[in-house]
């Protein structure tokens, strides 16, 4: 079950709408209280406003749109704001349990979906999408649809990857280029990407630099690094396809999926232990090699120092 519940709630006046939307995560639609003694409306910025007269929705007399513009409006007392719909983005998170990978390992995957309600005329969108969302889709209906769509997409995604590849899905960010071209091979650079390995090709500088890097990371880890890089690239394209697929379903309903992020992947404990032991073994091997090199270097320096002292003694003896 998602940690955030998408909601429609009664709120206070339109002037205090920010207090309710700011303190209630998942609040998408607010129903403001109205007063029959006020011959005006005050609509705050940052919301779509639907206005009714005796229960019937009426358009904005200034623009003719079903969504009223923000600001102050003179109206008869029987005209009121029926719904305020949040224009900003909302993060909806869902843990997907019991996903099967390509090699039949059961994993749990947590995915976040970032979306917004469409209907902004300044962005070329149809304002009629707003009443469609309020009256037909509803926040609770959207929550169920999002949960079902994300569950299906993540299970299909997991089934196409081996359990060693699923870590490449974590915190993959998709930019506009990758969304437009899901098969792009460019790998994103993100501060939130955590894959356990360096995840980028080794740069070779002056002679001996490659050997130094291999020793610091573990020479036996090179293949694992390449595999993890490929897994991250594969995850990037897969997430882009998930966003594209979900937008085909939700945009006609007035909801745009802006981004999707897999924040956590949990493998069975025994597999985590195996991977941890393998990583520790690689690190221990690298440490042993470095220790041996240090000892050999120290011995070499000691021998050179002895030779230098012998030459110095011989020189002063001859003098």
Tab-separated table of C-alpha atoms in Angstrom:
chain	number	residue	atom	x	y	z
A	1	UNK	CA	0.000	0.000	0.000
A	2	UNK	CA	1.241	3.483	-0.838
A	3	UNK	CA	2.493	5.692	1.979
A	4	UNK	CA	0.591	8.649	0.458
A	5	UNK	CA	-3.177	8.456	0.059
A	6	UNK	CA	-4.608	10.611	-2.735
A	7	UNK	CA	-7.504	12.560	-1.287
A	8	UNK	CA	-10.506	14.818	-1.839
A	9	UNK	CA	-11.304	16.767	1.351
A	10	UNK	CA	-13.448	19.622	2.601
A	11	UNK	CA	-11.266	22.621	3.395
A	12	UNK	CA	-11.776	26.115	4.799
A	13	UNK	CA	-12.096	29.242	2.676
A	14	UNK	CA	-10.128	29.633	-0.524
A	15	UNK	CA	-7.825	32.069	1.296
A	16	UNK	CA	-6.608	29.304	3.636
A	17	UNK	CA	-6.341	26.607	0.946
A	18	UNK	CA	-2.535	26.630	1.154
A	19	UNK	CA	-2.655	25.571	4.802
A	20	UNK	CA	-4.653	22.454	3.961
A	21	UNK	CA	-2.782	21.439	0.824
A	22	UNK	CA	0.550	22.138	2.501
A	23	UNK	CA	-0.177	20.013	5.572
A	24	UNK	CA	-1.977	17.075	3.929
A	25	UNK	CA	0.280	15.058	1.579
A	26	UNK	CA	-1.738	13.563	-1.239
A	27	UNK	CA	-4.522	16.173	-1.113
A	28	UNK	CA	-5.397	16.772	-4.773
A	29	UNK	CA	-8.905	18.229	-4.636
A	30	UNK	CA	-10.277	20.553	-1.966
A	31	UNK	CA	-13.908	21.572	-1.509
A	32	UNK	CA	-13.877	25.098	-0.043
A	33	UNK	CA	-16.474	26.346	2.387
A	34	UNK	CA	-18.700	29.114	0.969
A	35	UNK	CA	-20.661	32.041	2.316
A	36	UNK	CA	-23.934	33.327	0.897
A	37	UNK	CA	-23.134	36.807	2.207
A	38	UNK	CA	-20.083	37.453	-0.004
A	39	UNK	CA	-20.743	38.884	-3.481
A	40	UNK	CA	-17.211	38.024	-4.610
A	41	UNK	CA	-14.772	35.130	-5.057
A	42	UNK	CA	-11.078	34.994	-4.227
A	43	UNK	CA	-9.166	32.288	-6.089
A	44	UNK	CA	-5.574	31.581	-4.986
A	45	UNK	CA	-2.737	31.015	-7.455
A	46	UNK	CA	-1.441	27.480	-7.953
A	47	UNK	CA	-4.851	25.810	-8.243
A	48	UNK	CA	-7.462	25.045	-10.853
A	49	UNK	CA	-10.789	26.492	-9.668
A	50	UNK	CA	-14.217	25.169	-10.680
A	51	UNK	CA	-17.132	27.500	-9.949
A	52	UNK	CA	-20.812	26.602	-9.693
A	53	UNK	CA	-24.109	28.448	-9.471
A	54	UNK	CA	-26.876	26.509	-7.733
A	55	UNK	CA	-24.903	23.322	-8.339
A	56	UNK	CA	-24.300	23.892	-12.072
A	57	UNK	CA	-20.769	24.569	-13.280
A	58	UNK	CA	-20.334	27.972	-14.957
A	59	UNK	CA	-17.437	29.327	-17.073
A	60	UNK	CA	-15.193	32.247	-16.202
A	61	UNK	CA	-16.885	35.370	-17.675
A	62	UNK	CA	-13.446	36.868	-18.416
A	63	UNK	CA	-11.986	33.952	-20.378
A	64	UNK	CA	-14.926	31.647	-21.099
A	65	UNK	CA	-12.950	28.725	-19.663
A	66	UNK	CA	-14.441	26.163	-17.291
A	67	UNK	CA	-11.374	26.768	-15.100
A	68	UNK	CA	-11.486	30.196	-13.488
A	69	UNK	CA	-8.422	32.395	-13.360
A	70	UNK	CA	-6.791	33.305	-10.067
A	71	UNK	CA	-7.516	36.558	-8.277
A	72	UNK	CA	-10.582	38.570	-7.232
A	73	UNK	CA	-13.966	38.151	-8.990
A	74	UNK	CA	-17.233	40.000	-8.381
A	75	UNK	CA	-20.065	37.438	-8.407
A	76	UNK	CA	-23.606	37.038	-7.061
A	77	UNK	CA	-23.796	35.485	-3.554
A	78	UNK	CA	-25.111	32.186	-4.917
A	79	UNK	CA	-21.976	31.640	-7.017
A	80	UNK	CA	-19.174	29.746	-5.227
A	81	UNK	CA	-15.966	27.823	-5.802
A	82	UNK	CA	-16.940	24.162	-5.795
A	83	UNK	CA	-13.475	22.604	-6.184
A	84	UNK	CA	-9.827	23.620	-5.996
A	85	UNK	CA	-7.468	21.218	-7.771
A	86	UNK	CA	-3.741	21.280	-6.983
A	87	UNK	CA	-1.610	22.295	-9.986
A	88	UNK	CA	1.752	21.159	-8.609
A	89	UNK	CA	3.421	17.767	-8.762
A	90	UNK	CA	2.571	14.925	-6.398
A	91	UNK	CA	4.780	11.964	-5.489
A	92	UNK	CA	2.974	8.642	-5.219
A	93	UNK	CA	4.991	5.712	-3.853
A	94	UNK	CA	4.129	2.041	-4.042
A	95	UNK	CA	6.077	-0.994	-2.785
A	96	UNK	CA	5.729	-3.970	-5.124
A	97	UNK	CA	6.229	-7.254	-3.290
A	98	UNK	CA	6.996	-10.695	-4.677
A	99	UNK	CA	8.341	-9.757	-8.123
A	100	UNK	CA	9.960	-12.630	-10.031
A	101	UNK	CA	13.156	-11.967	-11.968
A	102	UNK	CA	14.267	-13.643	-15.181
A	103	UNK	CA	16.227	-16.223	-13.183
A	104	UNK	CA	13.215	-16.811	-10.890
A	105	UNK	CA	14.443	-14.909	-7.817
A	106	UNK	CA	11.794	-13.120	-5.751
A	107	UNK	CA	12.523	-9.433	-5.135
A	108	UNK	CA	10.678	-6.453	-3.663
A	109	UNK	CA	10.828	-3.142	-5.533
A	110	UNK	CA	9.760	0.292	-4.276
A	111	UNK	CA	8.777	2.742	-7.021
A	112	UNK	CA	7.848	6.435	-6.866
A	113	UNK	CA	5.672	8.052	-9.498
A	114	UNK	CA	5.677	11.840	-9.964
A	115	UNK	CA	2.549	13.222	-11.634
A	116	UNK	CA	0.437	16.348	-12.092
A	117	UNK	CA	-3.158	17.108	-13.028
A	118	UNK	CA	-3.408	18.555	-16.534
A	119	UNK	CA	-5.580	21.462	-17.686
A	120	UNK	CA	-3.210	24.448	-17.751
A	121	UNK	CA	-4.145	26.579	-20.770
A	122	UNK	CA	-0.771	28.374	-20.648
A	123	UNK	CA	0.808	25.002	-21.506
A	124	UNK	CA	-1.616	24.369	-24.359
A	125	UNK	CA	-3.721	21.884	-22.365
A	126	UNK	CA	-7.493	21.465	-22.470
A	127	UNK	CA	-9.094	22.966	-19.304
A	128	UNK	CA	-11.971	20.498	-19.644
A	129	UNK	CA	-9.577	17.850	-18.360
A	130	UNK	CA	-9.917	19.368	-14.873
A	131	UNK	CA	-13.676	18.715	-14.363
A	132	UNK	CA	-13.189	15.303	-15.995
A	133	UNK	CA	-10.560	14.482	-13.381
A	134	UNK	CA	-12.685	15.810	-10.492
A	135	UNK	CA	-15.969	14.142	-11.397
A	136	UNK	CA	-14.946	11.023	-13.338
A	137	UNK	CA	-11.441	9.963	-12.330
A	138	UNK	CA	-11.403	11.218	-8.683
A	139	UNK	CA	-8.308	11.051	-6.425
A	140	UNK	CA	-9.217	7.640	-5.005
A	141	UNK	CA	-9.862	6.254	-8.474
A	142	UNK	CA	-6.512	7.620	-9.652
A	143	UNK	CA	-4.770	6.033	-6.676
A	144	UNK	CA	-6.112	2.602	-7.553
A	145	UNK	CA	-5.277	2.990	-11.236
A	146	UNK	CA	-1.742	4.192	-10.470
A	147	UNK	CA	-1.137	1.334	-8.046
A	148	UNK	CA	-2.368	-1.243	-10.578
A	149	UNK	CA	-0.416	0.261	-13.496
A	150	UNK	CA	2.812	0.542	-11.517
A	151	UNK	CA	2.428	-2.989	-10.153
A	152	UNK	CA	2.012	-4.428	-13.646
A	153	UNK	CA	4.852	-2.370	-15.127
A	154	UNK	CA	7.329	-3.253	-12.380
A	155	UNK	CA	6.538	-6.972	-12.517
A	156	UNK	CA	7.056	-7.015	-16.291
A	157	UNK	CA	10.272	-5.050	-15.810
A	158	UNK	CA	11.607	-7.410	-13.142
A	159	UNK	CA	10.734	-10.457	-15.228
A	160	UNK	CA	12.954	-9.159	-18.034
A	161	UNK	CA	16.067	-8.830	-15.823
A	162	UNK	CA	18.267	-11.162	-13.797
A	163	UNK	CA	18.531	-10.627	-10.063
A	164	UNK	CA	22.061	-9.215	-10.406
A	165	UNK	CA	20.726	-6.601	-12.817
A	166	UNK	CA	17.817	-5.301	-10.742
A	167	UNK	CA	20.136	-3.142	-8.609
A	168	UNK	CA	20.782	-1.176	-11.805
A	169	UNK	CA	17.181	0.033	-11.631
A	170	UNK	CA	17.618	1.956	-8.390
A	171	UNK	CA	17.210	5.733	-8.551
A	172	UNK	CA	17.532	5.887	-12.323
A	173	UNK	CA	16.659	9.425	-13.490
A	174	UNK	CA	15.230	9.869	-16.974
A	175	UNK	CA	15.701	13.214	-18.731
A	176	UNK	CA	13.677	14.503	-21.640
A	177	UNK	CA	16.094	13.090	-24.228
A	178	UNK	CA	15.878	9.602	-22.812
A	179	UNK	CA	12.084	9.827	-22.604
A	180	UNK	CA	11.911	10.762	-26.243
A	181	UNK	CA	14.347	7.973	-27.130
A	182	UNK	CA	13.942	5.103	-24.624
A	183	UNK	CA	16.601	3.052	-26.432
A	184	UNK	CA	19.252	5.720	-25.816
A	185	UNK	CA	22.516	4.238	-24.621
A	186	UNK	CA	23.571	7.278	-22.613
A	187	UNK	CA	23.804	6.550	-18.922
A	188	UNK	CA	22.546	9.293	-16.572
A	189	UNK	CA	24.855	10.866	-14.038
A	190	UNK	CA	22.896	11.334	-10.823
A	191	UNK	CA	23.808	11.999	-7.230
A	192	UNK	CA	21.038	9.642	-6.164
A	193	UNK	CA	22.190	6.646	-8.210
A	194	UNK	CA	23.577	4.039	-5.830
A	195	UNK	CA	24.720	0.861	-7.487
A	196	UNK	CA	27.473	-0.382	-5.167
A	197	UNK	CA	30.196	-0.107	-7.833
A	198	UNK	CA	31.812	2.792	-9.604
A	199	UNK	CA	29.517	2.333	-12.585
A	200	UNK	CA	31.665	4.218	-15.107
A	201	UNK	CA	34.523	3.211	-17.447
A	202	UNK	CA	38.020	3.445	-15.981
A	203	UNK	CA	40.096	6.326	-17.301
A	204	UNK	CA	43.695	5.467	-18.077
A	205	UNK	CA	46.181	8.287	-17.650
A	206	UNK	CA	49.930	7.966	-17.414
A	207	UNK	CA	51.669	4.588	-17.373
A	208	UNK	CA	50.835	2.600	-14.264
A	209	UNK	CA	47.592	4.492	-13.547
A	210	UNK	CA	45.405	1.643	-14.834
A	211	UNK	CA	47.146	-0.836	-12.559
A	212	UNK	CA	46.759	1.517	-9.612
A	213	UNK	CA	43.006	1.901	-10.180
A	214	UNK	CA	42.556	-1.842	-10.537
A	215	UNK	CA	44.338	-2.443	-7.268
A	216	UNK	CA	42.267	0.135	-5.426
A	217	UNK	CA	39.001	-1.334	-6.715
A	218	UNK	CA	39.944	-4.965	-7.060
A	219	UNK	CA	41.137	-6.303	-10.376
A	220	UNK	CA	38.645	-9.173	-10.270
A	221	UNK	CA	35.827	-6.620	-10.045
A	222	UNK	CA	36.249	-5.262	-13.570
A	223	UNK	CA	33.683	-7.619	-15.135
A	224	UNK	CA	31.178	-6.862	-12.364
A	225	UNK	CA	31.624	-3.125	-12.976
A	226	UNK	CA	30.900	-3.536	-16.683
A	227	UNK	CA	27.865	-5.684	-15.933
A	228	UNK	CA	26.511	-3.126	-13.479
A	229	UNK	CA	26.996	-0.332	-16.020
A	230	UNK	CA	25.033	-2.333	-18.588
A	231	UNK	CA	22.313	-3.025	-16.007
A	232	UNK	CA	21.996	0.697	-15.236
A	233	UNK	CA	21.715	1.517	-18.943
A	234	UNK	CA	19.111	-1.211	-19.335
A	235	UNK	CA	17.197	0.161	-16.346
A	236	UNK	CA	17.243	3.684	-17.818
A	237	UNK	CA	15.568	2.555	-21.024
A	238	UNK	CA	13.110	0.385	-19.110
A	239	UNK	CA	11.996	3.244	-16.832
A	240	UNK	CA	11.565	5.503	-19.866
A	241	UNK	CA	9.285	2.905	-21.435
A	242	UNK	CA	7.286	2.636	-18.206
A	243	UNK	CA	6.693	6.417	-18.212
A	244	UNK	CA	5.694	6.365	-21.878
A	245	UNK	CA	3.293	3.466	-21.327
A	246	UNK	CA	1.665	5.078	-18.277
A	247	UNK	CA	1.214	8.425	-20.042
A	248	UNK	CA	-0.694	6.684	-22.841
A	249	UNK	CA	-3.109	5.443	-20.186
A	250	UNK	CA	-3.376	8.513	-17.945
A	251	UNK	CA	-3.054	11.577	-20.190
A	252	UNK	CA	-6.555	11.082	-21.685
A	253	UNK	CA	-7.815	11.193	-18.084
A	254	UNK	CA	-6.054	14.487	-17.374
A	255	UNK	CA	-2.984	13.169	-15.524
A	256	UNK	CA	0.605	13.495	-16.763
A	257	UNK	CA	3.305	11.161	-15.442
A	258	UNK	CA	6.404	13.349	-15.153
A	259	UNK	CA	8.882	10.855	-13.765
A	260	UNK	CA	9.215	7.421	-12.199
A	261	UNK	CA	11.988	6.394	-9.824
A	262	UNK	CA	12.815	3.020	-8.318
A	263	UNK	CA	14.075	3.917	-4.856
A	264	UNK	CA	14.785	0.519	-3.359
A	265	UNK	CA	15.328	-3.092	-4.403
A	266	UNK	CA	15.345	-5.891	-1.842
A	267	UNK	CA	16.774	-9.316	-2.629
A	268	UNK	CA	16.366	-12.429	-0.461
A	269	UNK	CA	18.688	-12.434	2.561
A	270	UNK	CA	20.717	-15.422	1.390
A	271	UNK	CA	21.501	-13.750	-1.955
A	272	UNK	CA	22.388	-10.475	-0.241
A	273	UNK	CA	24.786	-12.424	1.989
A	274	UNK	CA	26.385	-14.114	-1.030
A	275	UNK	CA	26.872	-10.802	-2.817
A	276	UNK	CA	28.245	-9.213	0.344
A	277	UNK	CA	30.707	-12.068	0.854
A	278	UNK	CA	31.826	-11.818	-2.758
A	279	UNK	CA	32.413	-8.079	-2.406
A	280	UNK	CA	34.369	-8.616	0.808
A	281	UNK	CA	36.483	-11.308	-0.842
A	282	UNK	CA	37.313	-8.962	-3.736
A	283	UNK	CA	38.253	-6.210	-1.285
A	284	UNK	CA	40.380	-8.575	0.800
A	285	UNK	CA	42.204	-9.829	-2.284
A	286	UNK	CA	42.920	-6.278	-3.391
A	287	UNK	CA	44.182	-5.431	0.095
A	288	UNK	CA	46.496	-8.440	0.121
A	289	UNK	CA	47.948	-7.478	-3.277
A	290	UNK	CA	48.510	-3.915	-2.128
A	291	UNK	CA	50.130	-5.134	1.109
A	292	UNK	CA	52.484	-7.391	-0.831
A	293	UNK	CA	53.408	-4.528	-3.157
A	294	UNK	CA	54.061	-2.279	-0.170
A	295	UNK	CA	56.303	-4.892	1.439
A	296	UNK	CA	58.226	-5.432	-1.809
A	297	UNK	CA	58.601	-1.696	-2.265
A	298	UNK	CA	59.765	-1.265	1.334
A	299	UNK	CA	62.325	-4.061	0.880
A	300	UNK	CA	63.527	-2.458	-2.350
A	301	UNK	CA	63.952	0.925	-0.668
A	302	UNK	CA	65.823	-0.689	2.259
A	303	UNK	CA	68.227	-2.441	-0.123
A	304	UNK	CA	68.788	0.783	-2.068
A	305	UNK	CA	69.468	2.627	1.184
A	306	UNK	CA	72.057	0.001	2.230
A	307	UNK	CA	73.782	0.251	-1.138
A	308	UNK	CA	73.863	4.038	-0.857
A	309	UNK	CA	75.454	3.813	2.611
A	310	UNK	CA	78.073	1.318	1.372
A	311	UNK	CA	79.002	3.580	-1.553
A	312	UNK	CA	79.247	6.552	0.817
A	313	UNK	CA	81.552	4.655	3.240
A	314	UNK	CA	83.750	3.454	0.364
A	315	UNK	CA	84.015	7.000	-0.992
A	316	UNK	CA	85.143	8.504	2.324
A	317	UNK	CA	87.581	5.581	2.877
A	318	UNK	CA	89.261	6.262	-0.462
A	319	UNK	CA	89.558	9.934	0.397
